Tab-separated table of C-alpha atoms in Angstrom:
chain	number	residue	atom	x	y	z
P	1	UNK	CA	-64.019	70.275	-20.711
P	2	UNK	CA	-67.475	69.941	-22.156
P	3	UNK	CA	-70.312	71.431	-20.491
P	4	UNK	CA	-73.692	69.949	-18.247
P	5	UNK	CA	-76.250	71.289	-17.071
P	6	UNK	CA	-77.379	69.507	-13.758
P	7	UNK	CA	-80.713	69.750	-12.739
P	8	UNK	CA	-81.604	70.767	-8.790
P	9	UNK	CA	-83.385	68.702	-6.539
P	10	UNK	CA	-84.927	71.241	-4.305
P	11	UNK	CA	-88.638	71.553	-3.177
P	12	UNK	CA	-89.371	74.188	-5.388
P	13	UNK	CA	-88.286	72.886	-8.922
P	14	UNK	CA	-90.137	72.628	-12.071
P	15	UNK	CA	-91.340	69.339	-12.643
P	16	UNK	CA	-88.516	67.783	-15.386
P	17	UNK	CA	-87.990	65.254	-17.040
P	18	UNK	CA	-84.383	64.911	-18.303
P	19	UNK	CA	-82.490	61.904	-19.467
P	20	UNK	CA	-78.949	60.597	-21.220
P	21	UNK	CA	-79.481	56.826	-21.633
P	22	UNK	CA	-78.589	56.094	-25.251
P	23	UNK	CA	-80.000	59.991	-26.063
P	24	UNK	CA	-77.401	62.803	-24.717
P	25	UNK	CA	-78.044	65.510	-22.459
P	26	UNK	CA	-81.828	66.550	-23.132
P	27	UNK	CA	-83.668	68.096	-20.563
P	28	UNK	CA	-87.235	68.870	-20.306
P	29	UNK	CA	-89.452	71.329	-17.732
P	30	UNK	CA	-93.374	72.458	-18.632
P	31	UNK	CA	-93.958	75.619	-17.224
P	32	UNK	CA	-97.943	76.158	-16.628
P	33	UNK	CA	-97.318	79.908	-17.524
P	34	UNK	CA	-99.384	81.567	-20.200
P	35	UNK	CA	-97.062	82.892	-22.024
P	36	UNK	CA	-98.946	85.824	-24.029
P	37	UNK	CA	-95.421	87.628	-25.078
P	38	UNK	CA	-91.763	87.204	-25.257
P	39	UNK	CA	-89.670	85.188	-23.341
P	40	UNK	CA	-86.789	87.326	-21.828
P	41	UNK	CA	-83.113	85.703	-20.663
P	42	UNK	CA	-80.803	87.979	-19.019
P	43	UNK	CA	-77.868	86.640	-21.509
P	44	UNK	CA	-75.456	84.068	-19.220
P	45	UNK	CA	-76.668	80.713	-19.476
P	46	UNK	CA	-74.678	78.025	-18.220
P	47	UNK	CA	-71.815	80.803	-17.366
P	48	UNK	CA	-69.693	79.756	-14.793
P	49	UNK	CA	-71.481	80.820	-11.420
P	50	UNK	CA	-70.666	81.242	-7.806
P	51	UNK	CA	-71.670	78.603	-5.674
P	52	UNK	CA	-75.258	79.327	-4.101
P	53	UNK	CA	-73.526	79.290	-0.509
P	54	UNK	CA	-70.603	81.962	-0.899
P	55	UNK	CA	-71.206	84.956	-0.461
P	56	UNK	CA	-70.111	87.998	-3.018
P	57	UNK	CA	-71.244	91.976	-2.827
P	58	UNK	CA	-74.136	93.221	-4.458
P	59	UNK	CA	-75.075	96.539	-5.381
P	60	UNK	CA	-78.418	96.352	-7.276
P	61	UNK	CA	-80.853	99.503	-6.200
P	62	UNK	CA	-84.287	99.325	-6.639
P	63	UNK	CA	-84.831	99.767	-10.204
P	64	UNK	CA	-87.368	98.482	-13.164
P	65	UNK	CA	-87.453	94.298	-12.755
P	66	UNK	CA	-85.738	93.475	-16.130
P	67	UNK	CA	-82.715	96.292	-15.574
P	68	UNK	CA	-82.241	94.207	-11.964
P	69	UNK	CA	-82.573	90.889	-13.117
P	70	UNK	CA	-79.730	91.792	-15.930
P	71	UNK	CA	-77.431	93.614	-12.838
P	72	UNK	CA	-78.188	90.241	-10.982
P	73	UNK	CA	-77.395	88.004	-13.651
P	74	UNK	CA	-73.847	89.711	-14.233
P	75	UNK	CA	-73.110	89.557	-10.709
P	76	UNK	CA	-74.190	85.996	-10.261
P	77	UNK	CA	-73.707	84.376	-13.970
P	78	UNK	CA	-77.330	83.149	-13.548
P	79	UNK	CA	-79.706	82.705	-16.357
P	80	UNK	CA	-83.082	84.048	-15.219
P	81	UNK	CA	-86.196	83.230	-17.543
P	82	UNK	CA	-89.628	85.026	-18.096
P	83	UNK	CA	-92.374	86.274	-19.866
P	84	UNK	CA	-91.586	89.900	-20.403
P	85	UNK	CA	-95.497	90.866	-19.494
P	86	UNK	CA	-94.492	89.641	-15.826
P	87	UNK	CA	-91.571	92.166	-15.170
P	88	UNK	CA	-93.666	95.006	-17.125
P	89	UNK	CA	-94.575	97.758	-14.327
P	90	UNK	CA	-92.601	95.820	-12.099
P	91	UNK	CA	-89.601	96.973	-9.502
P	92	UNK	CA	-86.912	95.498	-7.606
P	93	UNK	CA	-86.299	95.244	-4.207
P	94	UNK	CA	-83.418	96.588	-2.927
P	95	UNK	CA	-80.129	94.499	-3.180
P	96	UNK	CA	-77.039	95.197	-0.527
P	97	UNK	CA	-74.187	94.184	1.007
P	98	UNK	CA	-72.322	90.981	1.194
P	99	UNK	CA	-75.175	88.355	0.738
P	100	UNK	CA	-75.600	84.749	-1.151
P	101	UNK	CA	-76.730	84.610	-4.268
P	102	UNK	CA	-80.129	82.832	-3.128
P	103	UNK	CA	-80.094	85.813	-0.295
P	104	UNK	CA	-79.597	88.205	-3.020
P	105	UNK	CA	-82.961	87.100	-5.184
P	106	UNK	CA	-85.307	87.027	-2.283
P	107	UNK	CA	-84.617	90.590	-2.086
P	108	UNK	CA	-84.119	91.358	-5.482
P	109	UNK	CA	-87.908	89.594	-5.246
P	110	UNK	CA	-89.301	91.468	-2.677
P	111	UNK	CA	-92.635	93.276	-3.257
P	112	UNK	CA	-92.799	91.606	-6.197
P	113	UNK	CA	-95.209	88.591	-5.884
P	114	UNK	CA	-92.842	86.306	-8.402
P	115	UNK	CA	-90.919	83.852	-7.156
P	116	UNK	CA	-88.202	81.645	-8.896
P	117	UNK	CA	-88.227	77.892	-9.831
P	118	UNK	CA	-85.083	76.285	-10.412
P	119	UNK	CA	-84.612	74.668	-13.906
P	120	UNK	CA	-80.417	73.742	-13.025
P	121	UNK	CA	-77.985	75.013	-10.500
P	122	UNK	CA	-77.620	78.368	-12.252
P	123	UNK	CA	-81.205	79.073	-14.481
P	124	UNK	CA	-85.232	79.687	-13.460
P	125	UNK	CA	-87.772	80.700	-14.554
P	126	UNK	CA	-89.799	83.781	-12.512
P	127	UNK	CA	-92.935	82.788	-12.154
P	128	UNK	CA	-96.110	84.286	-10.264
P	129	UNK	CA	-96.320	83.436	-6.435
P	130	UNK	CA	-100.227	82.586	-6.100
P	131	UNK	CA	-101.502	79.679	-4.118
P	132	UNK	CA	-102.491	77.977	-7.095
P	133	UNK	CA	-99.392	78.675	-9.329
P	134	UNK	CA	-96.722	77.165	-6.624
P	135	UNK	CA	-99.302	74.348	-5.841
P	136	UNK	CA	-99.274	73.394	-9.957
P	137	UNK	CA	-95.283	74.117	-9.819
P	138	UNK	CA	-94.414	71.566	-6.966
P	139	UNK	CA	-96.367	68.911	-8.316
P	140	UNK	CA	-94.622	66.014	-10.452
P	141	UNK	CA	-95.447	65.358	-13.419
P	142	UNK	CA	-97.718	62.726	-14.033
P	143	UNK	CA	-97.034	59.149	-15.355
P	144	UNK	CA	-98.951	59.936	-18.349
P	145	UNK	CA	-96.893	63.302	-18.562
P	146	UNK	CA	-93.968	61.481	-18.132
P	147	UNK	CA	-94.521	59.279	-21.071
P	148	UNK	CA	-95.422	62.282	-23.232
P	149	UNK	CA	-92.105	64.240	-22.275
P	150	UNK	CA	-90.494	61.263	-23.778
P	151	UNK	CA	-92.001	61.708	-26.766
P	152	UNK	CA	-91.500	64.668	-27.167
P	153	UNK	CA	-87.940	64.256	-26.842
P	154	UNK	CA	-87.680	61.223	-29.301
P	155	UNK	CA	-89.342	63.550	-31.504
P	156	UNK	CA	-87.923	66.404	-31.055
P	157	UNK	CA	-84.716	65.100	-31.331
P	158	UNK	CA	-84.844	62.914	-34.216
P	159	UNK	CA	-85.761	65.959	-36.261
P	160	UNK	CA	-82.935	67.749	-35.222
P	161	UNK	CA	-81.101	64.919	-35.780
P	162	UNK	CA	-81.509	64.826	-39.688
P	163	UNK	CA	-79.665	68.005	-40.240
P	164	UNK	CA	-75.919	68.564	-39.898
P	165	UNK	CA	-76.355	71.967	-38.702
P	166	UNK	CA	-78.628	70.844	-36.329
P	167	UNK	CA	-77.097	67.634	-35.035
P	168	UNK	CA	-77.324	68.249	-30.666
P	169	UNK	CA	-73.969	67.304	-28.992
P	170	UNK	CA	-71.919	70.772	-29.798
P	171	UNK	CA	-74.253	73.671	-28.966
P	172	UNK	CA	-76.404	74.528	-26.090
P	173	UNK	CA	-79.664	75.970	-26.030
P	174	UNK	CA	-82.758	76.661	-24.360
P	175	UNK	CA	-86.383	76.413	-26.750
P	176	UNK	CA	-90.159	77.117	-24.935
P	177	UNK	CA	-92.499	74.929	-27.640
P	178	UNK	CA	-96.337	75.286	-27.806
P	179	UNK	CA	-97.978	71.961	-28.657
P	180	UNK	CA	-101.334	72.290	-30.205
P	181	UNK	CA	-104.132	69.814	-30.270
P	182	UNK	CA	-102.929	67.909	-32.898
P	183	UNK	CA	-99.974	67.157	-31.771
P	184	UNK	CA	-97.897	69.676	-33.920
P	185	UNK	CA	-95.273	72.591	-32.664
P	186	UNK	CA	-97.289	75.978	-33.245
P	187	UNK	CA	-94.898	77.989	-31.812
P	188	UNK	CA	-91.157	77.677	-30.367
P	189	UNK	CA	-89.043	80.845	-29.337
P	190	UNK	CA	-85.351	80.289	-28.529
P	191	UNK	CA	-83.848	81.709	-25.325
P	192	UNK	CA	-80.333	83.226	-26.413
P	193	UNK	CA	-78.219	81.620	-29.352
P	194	UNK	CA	-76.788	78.042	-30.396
P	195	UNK	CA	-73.922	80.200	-31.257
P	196	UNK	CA	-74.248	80.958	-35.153
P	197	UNK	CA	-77.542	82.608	-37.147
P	198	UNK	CA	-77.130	80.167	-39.411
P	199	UNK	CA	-78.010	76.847	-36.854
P	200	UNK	CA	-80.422	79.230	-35.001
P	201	UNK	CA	-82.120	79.665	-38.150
P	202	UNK	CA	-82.286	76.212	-39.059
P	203	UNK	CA	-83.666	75.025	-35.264
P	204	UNK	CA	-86.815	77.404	-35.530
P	205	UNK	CA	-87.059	76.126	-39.139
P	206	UNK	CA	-86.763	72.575	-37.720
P	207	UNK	CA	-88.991	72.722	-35.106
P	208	UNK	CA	-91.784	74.460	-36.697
P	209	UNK	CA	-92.149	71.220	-39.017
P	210	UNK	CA	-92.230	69.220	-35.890
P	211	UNK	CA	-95.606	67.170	-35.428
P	212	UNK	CA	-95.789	64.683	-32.697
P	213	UNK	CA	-97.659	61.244	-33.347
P	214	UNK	CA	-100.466	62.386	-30.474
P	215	UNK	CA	-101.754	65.392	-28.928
P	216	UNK	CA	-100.849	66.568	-25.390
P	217	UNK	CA	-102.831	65.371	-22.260
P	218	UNK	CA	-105.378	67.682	-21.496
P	219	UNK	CA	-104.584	69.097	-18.335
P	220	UNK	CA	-100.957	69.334	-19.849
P	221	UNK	CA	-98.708	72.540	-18.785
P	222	UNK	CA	-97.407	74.432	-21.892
P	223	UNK	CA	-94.941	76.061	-22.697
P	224	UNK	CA	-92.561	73.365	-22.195
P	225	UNK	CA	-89.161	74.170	-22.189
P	226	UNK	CA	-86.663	72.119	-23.770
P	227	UNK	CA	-82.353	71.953	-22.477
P	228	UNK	CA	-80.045	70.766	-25.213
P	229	UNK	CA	-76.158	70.951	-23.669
P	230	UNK	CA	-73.127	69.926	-25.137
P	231	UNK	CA	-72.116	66.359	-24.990
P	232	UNK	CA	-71.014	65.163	-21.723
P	233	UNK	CA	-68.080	62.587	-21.592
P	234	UNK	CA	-68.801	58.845	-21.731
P	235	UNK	CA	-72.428	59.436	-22.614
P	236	UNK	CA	-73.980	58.070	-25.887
P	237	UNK	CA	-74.505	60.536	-28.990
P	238	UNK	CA	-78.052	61.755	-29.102
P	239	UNK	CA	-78.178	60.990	-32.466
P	240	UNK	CA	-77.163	57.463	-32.485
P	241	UNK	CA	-80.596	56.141	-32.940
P	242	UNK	CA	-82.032	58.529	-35.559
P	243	UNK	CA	-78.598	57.644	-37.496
P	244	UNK	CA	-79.557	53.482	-36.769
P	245	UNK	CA	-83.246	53.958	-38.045
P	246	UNK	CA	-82.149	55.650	-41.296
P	247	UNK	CA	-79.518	53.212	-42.388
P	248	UNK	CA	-80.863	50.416	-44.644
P	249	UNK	CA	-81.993	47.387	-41.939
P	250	UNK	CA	-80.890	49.803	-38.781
P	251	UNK	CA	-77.467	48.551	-38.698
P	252	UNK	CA	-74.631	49.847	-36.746
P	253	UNK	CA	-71.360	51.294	-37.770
């Protein structure tokens, strides 16, 4: 069965916007981390994962942040996103017994002063737990951010659209993009693999020709991830309308 990503309405989420009407699965978060170095993914996105409710052991000492996060993420099958300057220096809490998987990452947290924000049921993002970091996490996105997430994924889309290789609907992926002030991608760094070298090299080589028709809002949070999953069942091809605009008068098939 093909797989979805489904996003989690809990108080502390990312603000998202995410949408199938007539495009596919495409989801969107903004993350108001600076990101000044790599992203890191602890390598099981969209695995299969316990649900947050039952309970499984965990044996996860203290140890350095990233080595824990990886432990956790085999144990758990969840996908844990951050910038790699944020675990440097940084150890775990100590992680015990027969506990939840929710229970698990508070303590796996502890001591740490990062907390995570839920991008789906089984993937966040660490990010730092200041007053003024949760307060810009929790809020929703604007209307005016709103609009611009959608253009970004019209855009975004119909490049990847033009390629074969790169046609969305059979691979899943997660991008961070950097918009700069006029309105073109100056920077994108894939989280894990579409699957092949040869369609991850043709994203970043896709994306980096990406320019959007305006600039970002001013006071809008970057990086800005991007969710492309596989095709869900009864939903429209995401490339329908990119394939409509290039035939001669937009006609249908």
């Amino acid at each position: 069965m093909r797989s979805q990503t489904k996003a989690v309405t809990e108080p502390d989420r990312l603000g998202y916007a995410a949408g199938t009407s007539g495009r596919g699965r495409f989801l969107l978060w903004a993350t108001p981390l600076t990101v000044a170095g790599a992203i890191a993914a602890t390598g099981h996105l969209f695995a299969q994962t316990p649900s947050a409710n039952t309970a499984i052991r965990f044996d996860i000492p203290s140890q350095s942040l990233s080595a824990a996060l990886s432990r956790y993420g085999d144990l758990t099958g969840r996908e844990a996103l951050y910038d790699t300057s944020l675990a440097a220096g940084r150890a775990s809490g100590e992680v015990l017994g027969v506990l939840t998987p929710n229970e698990a990452l508070q303590r796996l947290l502890a001591g740490t002063n990062l907390s995570a924000r839920f991008l789906s049921e089984n993937a966040f993002v660490l990010m730092p737990t200041a007053p003024s970091a949760r307060q810009a996490t929790t809020q929703e996105p604007s209307a005016a951010h709103r609009r611009y997430y959608g253009l970004i994924q019209e855009t975004v889309l119909d490049a990847l659209c033009q390629s074969a290789v790169t046609r969305p609907g059979q691979y899943r992926i997660v991008v961070a993009l950097w918009i700069g002030s006029t309105g073109r991608i100056e920077k994108s760094q894939r989280v894990g693999s579409a699957g092949s070298g040869t369609i991850d090299r043709q994203i970043d080589v896709t994306l980096a020709s990406v320019r959007l028709r305006e600039p970002p809002p001013a006071d809008f949070a970057q990086p800005v991830l991007i969710v492309l999953v596989p095709q869900a069942p009864g939903v429209t091809p995401g490339c329908v309308s990119a394939d409509t605009a290039a035939r001669p008068g937009g006609e249908t098939r």
